[in-house]
XYZ file of N, CA, C and O in Angstrom:
616
model
N 0.881 -1.178 -0.038
C 0.129 0.000 0.061
C 0.735 1.296 -0.023
O 0.474 2.064 -0.762
N 1.847 1.468 0.889
C 2.550 2.588 0.732
C 3.194 2.845 -0.505
O 3.136 3.930 -1.262
N 3.899 1.816 -1.090
C 4.662 1.811 -2.412
C 3.668 2.062 -3.306
O 3.820 2.999 -4.440
N 2.480 1.566 -3.355
C 1.424 1.711 -4.392
C 0.850 3.145 -4.380
O 0.796 3.754 -5.365
N 0.813 3.735 -3.105
C 0.402 5.113 -2.918
C 1.431 6.091 -3.433
O 1.073 7.085 -4.155
N 2.594 5.921 -3.234
C 3.695 6.719 -3.728
C 3.660 6.518 -5.407
O 3.907 7.495 -5.953
N 3.675 5.393 -5.938
C 3.687 5.126 -7.165
C 2.543 5.862 -8.029
O 2.477 6.626 -8.734
N 1.346 5.553 -7.522
C 0.191 6.400 -7.959
C 0.374 7.853 -7.784
O -0.093 8.755 -8.632
N 0.912 8.434 -6.777
C 0.960 9.599 -6.454
C 1.933 10.271 -7.717
O 1.759 11.423 -8.205
N 2.940 9.613 -7.678
C 4.017 10.015 -8.786
C 3.381 10.116 -10.117
O 3.606 11.182 -10.949
N 2.814 8.954 -10.619
C 2.332 8.998 -11.994
C 1.139 9.992 -11.998
O 0.884 10.387 -13.221
N 0.165 10.211 -10.994
C -0.809 11.036 -11.188
C -0.399 12.589 -11.242
O -1.083 13.266 -11.735
N 0.996 12.630 -10.786
C 1.456 14.259 -10.918
C 1.985 14.409 -12.355
O 2.275 15.448 -12.796
N 1.924 13.210 -13.272
C 2.137 13.324 -14.784
C 1.067 14.156 -15.508
O -0.128 13.728 -15.048
N 1.277 14.756 -16.615
C 0.170 15.271 -17.150
C -0.173 14.245 -18.290
O -1.520 14.241 -18.706
N 0.378 13.291 -18.609
C 0.129 12.246 -19.823
C 0.020 10.818 -18.955
O 0.953 10.280 -18.757
N -1.406 10.540 -18.792
C -1.690 9.276 -17.917
C -1.358 8.098 -18.927
O -1.204 7.052 -18.231
N -0.991 8.370 -20.225
C -0.401 7.204 -20.929
C 1.027 6.843 -20.631
O 1.315 5.649 -20.934
N 1.508 7.582 -19.673
C 2.941 7.224 -19.403
C 2.876 6.127 -18.096
O 3.821 5.684 -17.925
N 1.771 6.029 -17.581
C 1.616 4.760 -16.643
C 1.822 3.565 -17.426
O 0.963 3.110 -18.261
N 2.820 2.984 -17.007
C 3.101 1.414 -17.668
C 4.046 0.618 -16.680
O 3.861 0.903 -15.434
N 4.760 -0.228 -17.287
C 5.447 -1.138 -16.280
C 6.598 -0.579 -15.506
O 6.918 -1.033 -14.470
N 6.894 0.667 -15.944
C 8.054 1.381 -15.115
C 7.282 1.924 -13.834
O 8.102 2.254 -12.833
N 5.989 2.005 -13.711
C 5.331 2.459 -12.384
C 5.595 1.238 -11.585
O 5.641 1.475 -10.233
N 5.589 0.040 -11.918
C 5.895 -1.134 -11.046
C 7.150 -1.182 -10.627
O 7.433 -1.440 -9.657
N 8.140 -0.661 -11.448
C 9.810 -0.611 -11.128
C 9.789 0.641 -10.017
O 10.395 0.181 -8.995
N 8.917 1.658 -10.223
C 9.048 2.609 -9.053
C 8.613 2.113 -7.803
O 9.072 2.320 -6.918
N 7.488 1.556 -7.835
C 6.700 0.609 -6.427
C 7.979 -0.190 -5.850
O 8.173 -0.204 -4.772
N 8.480 -1.052 -6.671
C 9.603 -1.993 -6.317
C 10.867 -1.245 -5.584
O 11.530 -1.736 -4.667
N 11.117 -0.110 -6.446
C 12.065 0.680 -5.718
C 11.784 1.232 -4.562
O 12.843 1.332 -3.413
N 10.477 1.615 -4.112
C 10.354 2.127 -2.792
C 10.197 0.790 -1.860
O 10.963 1.040 -0.762
N 9.803 -0.198 -2.229
C 9.777 -1.365 -1.394
C 11.550 -1.732 -0.974
O 11.820 -1.898 0.114
N 12.261 -1.707 -2.049
C 13.645 -2.289 -1.912
C 14.332 -1.017 -0.986
O 15.212 -1.388 -0.107
N 14.087 0.247 -1.367
C 14.545 1.414 -0.319
C 14.315 0.987 1.330
O 15.277 1.057 2.051
N 12.980 0.714 1.340
C 12.639 0.455 2.700
C 13.337 -0.713 3.340
O 13.728 -0.799 4.380
N 13.492 -1.976 2.385
C 14.095 -3.206 3.019
C 15.604 -2.766 3.293
O 16.094 -3.278 4.255
N 16.153 -2.006 2.427
C 17.746 -1.830 2.641
C 17.941 -0.741 3.654
O 18.879 -0.999 4.668
N 17.232 0.084 3.773
C 17.479 1.303 4.763
C 16.567 1.172 6.017
O 16.799 1.846 7.122
N 15.548 0.512 5.945
C 14.522 0.671 7.144
C 13.632 1.983 7.268
O 13.108 2.330 8.177
N 13.803 2.591 6.266
C 13.055 4.048 6.113
C 12.289 4.210 4.683
O 12.739 3.517 3.651
N 11.368 5.076 4.992
C 10.561 5.583 3.655
C 11.413 6.367 2.719
O 12.241 7.199 3.398
N 11.566 6.416 1.453
C 12.375 7.426 0.639
C 11.851 8.871 0.821
O 12.616 9.783 0.447
N 10.454 8.935 1.025
C 9.961 10.315 1.107
C 9.111 10.600 2.398
O 8.837 9.700 3.042
N 9.151 11.915 2.724
C 8.644 12.247 4.007
C 7.037 12.347 3.487
O 6.746 13.203 2.537
N 6.345 11.574 4.056
C 4.494 11.628 3.706
C 3.994 11.856 4.789
O 4.033 11.158 5.765
N 2.898 12.640 4.524
C 1.870 13.008 5.372
C 0.949 11.734 5.488
O 0.846 11.043 4.390
N 0.243 11.376 6.606
C -0.625 10.195 6.617
C -1.819 10.329 5.705
O -2.637 11.115 6.038
N -1.517 9.602 4.546
C -2.566 9.435 3.655
C -3.208 10.546 2.857
O -4.335 10.453 2.313
N -2.654 11.791 2.943
C -3.030 12.782 2.047
C -2.514 12.726 0.813
O -1.247 13.182 0.565
N -3.126 12.511 -0.278
C -2.755 12.184 -1.582
C -2.256 13.536 -2.043
O -1.089 13.409 -2.854
N -2.835 14.644 -1.962
C -1.857 15.996 -2.588
C -0.559 15.757 -1.893
O 0.408 16.535 -2.658
N -0.461 15.667 -0.564
C 0.990 15.772 0.048
C 1.759 14.807 -0.436
O 2.996 15.016 -0.696
N 1.211 13.549 -0.724
C 2.085 12.555 -1.312
C 2.618 12.923 -2.745
O 3.698 12.833 -3.159
N 1.706 13.387 -3.474
C 1.843 13.746 -4.878
C 3.319 15.081 -4.894
O 4.208 14.782 -5.669
N 3.011 15.895 -4.055
C 4.134 17.109 -3.758
C 5.299 16.471 -3.563
O 6.436 16.702 -4.023
N 5.394 15.535 -2.515
C 6.794 15.147 -1.987
C 7.288 14.387 -3.087
O 8.493 14.292 -3.225
N 6.466 13.416 -3.790
C 7.257 12.297 -4.678
C 7.510 13.270 -5.998
O 8.645 12.863 -6.460
N 6.892 14.201 -6.363
C 7.071 14.865 -7.533
C 8.163 16.063 -7.417
O 8.855 16.423 -8.360
N 8.450 16.437 -6.250
C 9.181 17.712 -6.053
C 10.477 17.317 -5.087
O 11.290 18.375 -5.150
N 10.635 16.347 -4.495
C 11.622 16.197 -3.554
C 12.327 14.884 -3.988
O 11.727 13.906 -4.568
N 13.828 14.853 -4.002
C 14.755 13.802 -4.402
C 14.906 13.267 -3.000
O 15.709 13.634 -2.079
N 14.706 11.753 -2.955
C 15.256 11.169 -1.746
C 16.712 10.957 -1.644
O 17.396 10.931 -2.595
N 17.182 10.904 -0.434
C 18.435 10.523 -0.178
C 18.749 9.169 -0.451
O 18.018 8.488 -0.428
N 19.868 8.849 -0.900
C 20.310 7.338 -1.162
C 20.259 6.642 -0.032
O 20.366 7.068 1.262
N 19.798 5.267 -0.166
C 19.546 4.374 1.144
C 20.797 4.543 2.080
O 20.644 4.740 3.392
N 22.125 4.468 1.459
C 23.263 4.698 2.444
C 23.121 5.871 3.460
O 23.830 5.907 4.470
N 22.678 6.846 2.997
C 22.584 8.152 3.749
C 21.720 7.792 4.911
O 21.691 8.478 5.850
N 20.655 7.112 4.586
C 19.495 6.955 5.738
C 20.231 6.138 6.846
O 19.702 6.225 7.976
N 21.024 5.259 6.643
C 21.811 4.407 7.727
C 22.940 4.963 8.195
O 23.808 4.381 8.874
N 23.359 6.373 7.767
C 24.535 6.900 8.113
C 25.167 7.123 9.595
O 26.154 6.951 9.987
N 23.939 7.760 10.298
C 24.219 8.103 11.681
C 22.919 8.145 12.187
O 21.944 8.380 11.795
N 23.017 8.287 13.626
C 21.856 8.224 14.434
C 20.953 9.646 14.087
O 19.810 9.742 14.190
N 21.634 10.685 13.870
C 21.148 12.019 13.469
C 20.461 11.724 12.061
O 19.582 12.871 11.672
N 20.705 10.790 11.312
C 20.082 10.833 9.992
C 18.402 10.543 9.898
O 17.687 10.917 8.938
N 18.104 10.113 11.152
C 16.661 9.850 11.105
C 15.784 11.101 11.208
O 15.020 11.218 10.158
N 16.065 12.058 11.818
C 15.314 13.337 11.917
C 15.632 14.178 10.659
O 15.001 14.732 9.936
N 16.940 14.322 10.334
C 17.515 14.984 9.300
C 17.150 14.801 7.950
O 16.856 15.365 6.878
N 16.875 13.265 7.776
C 16.283 12.765 6.363
C 14.992 13.047 6.361
O 14.436 12.746 5.169
N 14.122 13.639 7.132
C 12.805 13.747 6.950
C 11.786 12.704 7.338
O 10.586 12.545 7.111
N 12.395 11.569 8.021
C 11.271 10.454 8.442
C 10.510 11.030 9.496
O 10.703 11.954 10.291
N 9.297 10.386 9.629
C 8.357 10.848 10.507
C 8.975 10.476 12.104
O 9.745 9.577 12.210
N 8.444 11.247 13.056
C 8.862 10.809 14.390
C 8.599 9.320 14.608
O 7.753 8.811 14.132
N 9.412 8.684 15.278
C 9.320 7.480 15.592
C 10.182 6.689 14.652
O 9.957 5.405 14.453
N 10.761 7.300 13.590
C 11.662 6.656 12.678
C 12.529 5.403 13.187
O 12.988 5.465 14.229
N 12.929 4.662 12.245
C 13.964 3.711 12.746
C 15.214 4.032 12.904
O 15.897 4.776 11.972
N 15.771 3.924 14.041
C 17.188 4.231 14.353
C 18.144 3.483 13.517
O 18.170 2.206 13.388
N 19.069 4.119 12.868
C 20.019 3.480 11.931
C 20.818 2.384 12.601
O 21.111 1.462 11.946
N 21.294 2.577 13.851
C 21.759 1.545 14.685
C 20.958 0.388 14.660
O 21.447 -0.714 14.828
N 19.785 0.541 14.972
C 18.710 -0.705 14.931
C 18.744 -1.500 13.722
O 18.725 -2.588 13.677
N 18.815 -0.507 12.350
C 18.721 -1.180 11.030
C 19.884 -2.082 11.067
O 19.885 -3.144 10.584
N 21.104 -1.296 11.371
C 22.350 -2.218 11.158
C 22.328 -3.472 12.161
O 22.910 -4.558 11.557
N 21.800 -3.385 13.400
C 21.741 -4.400 14.254
C 20.913 -5.565 13.819
O 21.316 -6.697 13.928
N 20.033 -5.456 13.235
C 19.026 -6.256 12.688
C 19.847 -6.948 11.451
O 19.347 -8.336 11.181
N 20.731 -6.478 11.019
C 21.444 -6.962 9.783
C 22.807 -7.708 10.180
O 23.542 -7.991 9.486
N 22.889 -7.655 11.700
C 24.175 -8.152 12.202
C 25.308 -7.431 11.823
O 26.441 -8.154 11.389
N 25.486 -6.175 11.740
C 26.465 -5.354 11.376
C 26.553 -4.067 12.040
O 25.685 -3.698 12.813
N 27.334 -3.082 11.655
C 27.483 -1.668 12.220
C 26.773 -0.725 11.248
O 26.602 -1.203 10.095
N 26.275 0.243 11.722
C 25.822 1.395 10.758
C 26.895 1.701 9.482
O 26.614 1.943 8.493
N 28.206 1.851 10.136
C 29.394 2.121 9.253
C 29.464 0.921 8.034
O 29.448 1.355 6.922
N 29.360 -0.107 8.438
C 29.591 -1.273 7.531
C 28.274 -1.352 6.484
O 28.496 -1.404 5.542
N 27.102 -1.118 7.184
C 25.904 -1.213 6.427
C 25.960 0.003 5.344
O 25.563 -0.232 4.087
N 26.367 1.038 5.790
C 26.233 2.049 5.000
C 27.439 1.966 3.611
O 26.930 2.147 2.464
N 28.702 1.282 4.029
C 29.421 1.033 3.003
C 28.953 -0.278 1.991
O 29.224 -0.079 0.870
N 28.190 -1.209 2.511
C 27.416 -2.180 1.673
C 26.428 -1.388 0.761
O 26.310 -1.868 -0.275
N 25.756 -0.402 1.268
C 24.775 0.253 0.398
C 25.125 1.227 -0.621
O 24.793 1.221 -1.753
N 26.351 1.657 -0.254
C 26.977 2.931 -0.994
C 27.327 2.188 -2.261
O 27.970 1.157 -2.358
N 27.138 2.885 -3.422
C 27.645 2.480 -4.641
C 26.703 1.688 -5.379
O 25.534 2.316 -5.862
N 26.797 0.440 -5.698
C 25.818 -0.228 -6.488
C 24.406 -0.363 -5.986
O 23.555 -0.246 -6.830
N 24.138 -0.700 -4.499
C 22.824 -0.578 -4.315
C 21.892 0.672 -4.382
O 21.043 0.735 -4.545
N 22.835 1.674 -3.807
C 22.248 3.038 -3.903
C 21.909 3.406 -5.434
O 20.761 3.801 -5.733
N 22.789 3.038 -6.302
C 22.542 3.370 -7.586
C 21.203 2.468 -8.288
O 20.433 3.207 -9.015
N 21.066 1.291 -7.942
C 20.018 0.559 -8.570
C 18.855 0.939 -7.811
O 17.778 1.306 -8.509
N 18.610 1.372 -6.504
C 17.473 1.905 -6.078
C 17.094 3.206 -6.613
O 15.982 3.397 -6.867
N 18.177 3.954 -6.713
C 17.907 5.471 -7.021
C 17.463 5.533 -8.592
O 16.709 6.411 -8.989
N 18.033 4.378 -9.283
C 17.488 4.356 -10.865
C 15.893 4.005 -10.800
O 15.258 4.482 -11.584
N 15.751 3.077 -9.930
C 14.312 2.542 -9.892
C 13.350 3.915 -9.337
O 12.124 3.880 -9.715
N 13.844 4.831 -8.724
C 13.124 5.908 -8.157
C 13.093 7.020 -9.022
O 12.607 8.057 -8.437
N 13.649 7.002 -10.060
C 13.595 8.301 -10.924
C 12.404 8.730 -11.279
O 11.550 8.079 -11.476
N 12.343 10.001 -11.298
C 11.095 10.726 -11.486
C 10.588 10.645 -12.784
O 9.411 10.491 -13.166
N 11.539 10.763 -13.780
C 11.216 10.581 -15.345
C 11.336 8.979 -15.601
O 12.207 8.358 -15.356
N 9.938 8.423 -15.734
C 9.949 7.078 -16.141
C 10.788 6.357 -17.128
O 11.288 5.412 -16.969
N 11.039 7.371 -18.310
C 11.953 6.885 -19.265
C 13.361 6.572 -18.805
O 14.266 6.119 -19.438
N 13.829 7.246 -17.716
C 15.069 7.004 -16.968
C 15.518 5.946 -15.974
O 16.393 5.548 -15.492
N 14.015 5.385 -15.608
C 14.034 4.111 -14.810
C 14.341 2.908 -15.565
O 14.551 2.972 -16.732
N 14.462 1.771 -14.983
C 14.442 0.536 -15.682
C 13.317 0.393 -16.583
O 12.276 0.823 -16.084
N 13.491 -0.218 -17.522
C 12.479 -0.380 -18.514
C 11.315 -1.565 -18.129
O 10.320 -1.497 -18.714
N 11.694 -2.484 -17.279
C 10.788 -3.143 -16.856
C 11.299 -3.969 -15.534
O 12.478 -3.682 -14.973
N 10.474 -4.781 -14.787
C 10.884 -5.135 -13.611
C 11.895 -6.278 -13.949
O 12.811 -6.470 -12.926
N 11.922 -7.080 -15.072
C 12.826 -7.827 -15.269
C 14.346 -7.142 -15.415
O 15.407 -7.747 -14.956
N 14.427 -5.976 -15.813
C 15.855 -5.380 -15.916
C 16.172 -5.059 -14.638
O 17.411 -4.954 -14.319
N 15.277 -4.564 -13.687
C 15.579 -4.328 -12.269
C 16.218 -5.596 -11.905
O 17.139 -5.623 -11.056
N 15.426 -6.528 -12.014
C 15.945 -7.985 -11.378
C 17.281 -8.389 -11.779
O 18.064 -8.823 -10.856
N 17.733 -8.201 -13.114
C 18.776 -8.500 -13.724
C 19.932 -7.764 -13.120
O 20.975 -8.269 -12.721
N 19.672 -6.480 -12.634
C 20.658 -5.537 -12.203
C 21.027 -6.049 -10.648
O 22.186 -5.940 -10.145
N 20.035 -6.345 -9.933
C 20.142 -7.106 -8.483
C 20.743 -8.353 -8.753
O 21.714 -8.302 -7.935
N 20.561 -9.107 -9.723
C 21.365 -10.468 -9.835
C 22.729 -10.153 -10.029
O 23.666 -10.700 -9.732
N 23.047 -9.212 -11.004
C 24.515 -8.796 -11.316
C 25.159 -8.271 -10.065
O 26.384 -8.597 -9.701
N 24.433 -7.518 -9.126
C 25.143 -6.978 -7.802
C 25.484 -8.349 -7.075
O 26.538 -8.292 -6.579
N 24.476 -9.145 -6.857
C 24.597 -10.398 -6.051
C 25.801 -11.320 -6.582
O 26.420 -11.969 -5.714
N 25.775 -11.214 -7.894
C 27.043 -12.100 -8.645
C 28.364 -11.210 -8.858
O 29.318 -11.689 -9.209
N 28.477 -10.098 -8.234
C 29.635 -9.400 -8.227
C 30.121 -8.734 -9.678
O 31.085 -8.643 -9.947
N 29.056 -8.690 -10.348
C 29.126 -8.198 -11.857
C 28.770 -6.662 -12.012
O 28.179 -6.284 -10.931
N 29.355 -6.102 -12.905
C 28.763 -4.701 -12.957
C 27.233 -4.463 -13.293
O 26.864 -5.393 -13.816
N 26.787 -3.446 -12.699
C 25.271 -3.214 -12.735
C 25.123 -1.977 -13.614
O 25.971 -1.086 -13.825
N 24.073 -2.109 -14.342
C 23.871 -1.078 -15.344
C 23.509 0.421 -14.827
O 23.988 1.301 -15.326
N 22.940 0.309 -13.569
C 22.619 1.611 -12.773
C 23.928 2.402 -12.612
O 24.046 3.742 -12.760
N 25.095 1.671 -12.308
C 26.394 2.248 -12.162
C 27.009 2.695 -13.487
O 27.694 3.840 -13.568
N 26.869 1.985 -14.496
C 27.350 2.500 -15.883
C 26.999 3.809 -16.157
O 27.578 4.515 -16.642
N 25.538 4.123 -15.833
C 24.926 5.296 -16.189
C 25.622 6.419 -15.470
O 25.539 7.598 -16.001
N 26.162 6.303 -14.318
C 26.744 7.561 -13.577
C 28.314 7.414 -13.632
O 28.724 8.230 -12.951
N 28.907 6.540 -14.107
C 30.268 6.503 -14.145
C 30.977 7.550 -14.699
O 31.975 8.094 -14.129
N 30.380 8.332 -15.441
C 31.085 9.596 -16.057
C 30.787 10.888 -15.329
O 31.135 11.900 -15.650
N 29.740 10.722 -14.427
C 29.474 11.893 -13.540
C 30.151 12.145 -12.583
O 30.387 11.138 -11.644
N 30.672 13.219 -12.300
C 31.708 13.616 -11.332
C 31.067 14.207 -10.014
O 30.898 14.494 -9.132
């Protein structure tokens, strides 16, 4: 439901409703993946207010997941609602430290998630299968498509 609300909000913010396609599913999965990896939502969302969700999703860029687990202060600074998950708790649940978890997320995983969450549908993965392939490449220690796109950006 939250991922679906966010995806619906993003796509309703578009003027061309024909743009709603399989990349909407990619966006929804990006939201879920973000939450699984960081323990946080990618956007600060008001409780159930669709106009606020549309505004947040269409106008704000989420921090990469690695930044959400960076420090205890990241909970409030990142815009999570009060009672957000402490980065130390997220790391502990993964049997690691917040520093190690941040290092594990930084790079390929951040790039994969952020590509799935791009505001412009044509810049996201073209399908769920392509997102899946990039995750499989990461797990296999192979280069991921999401990083190749940012390799030349300084």
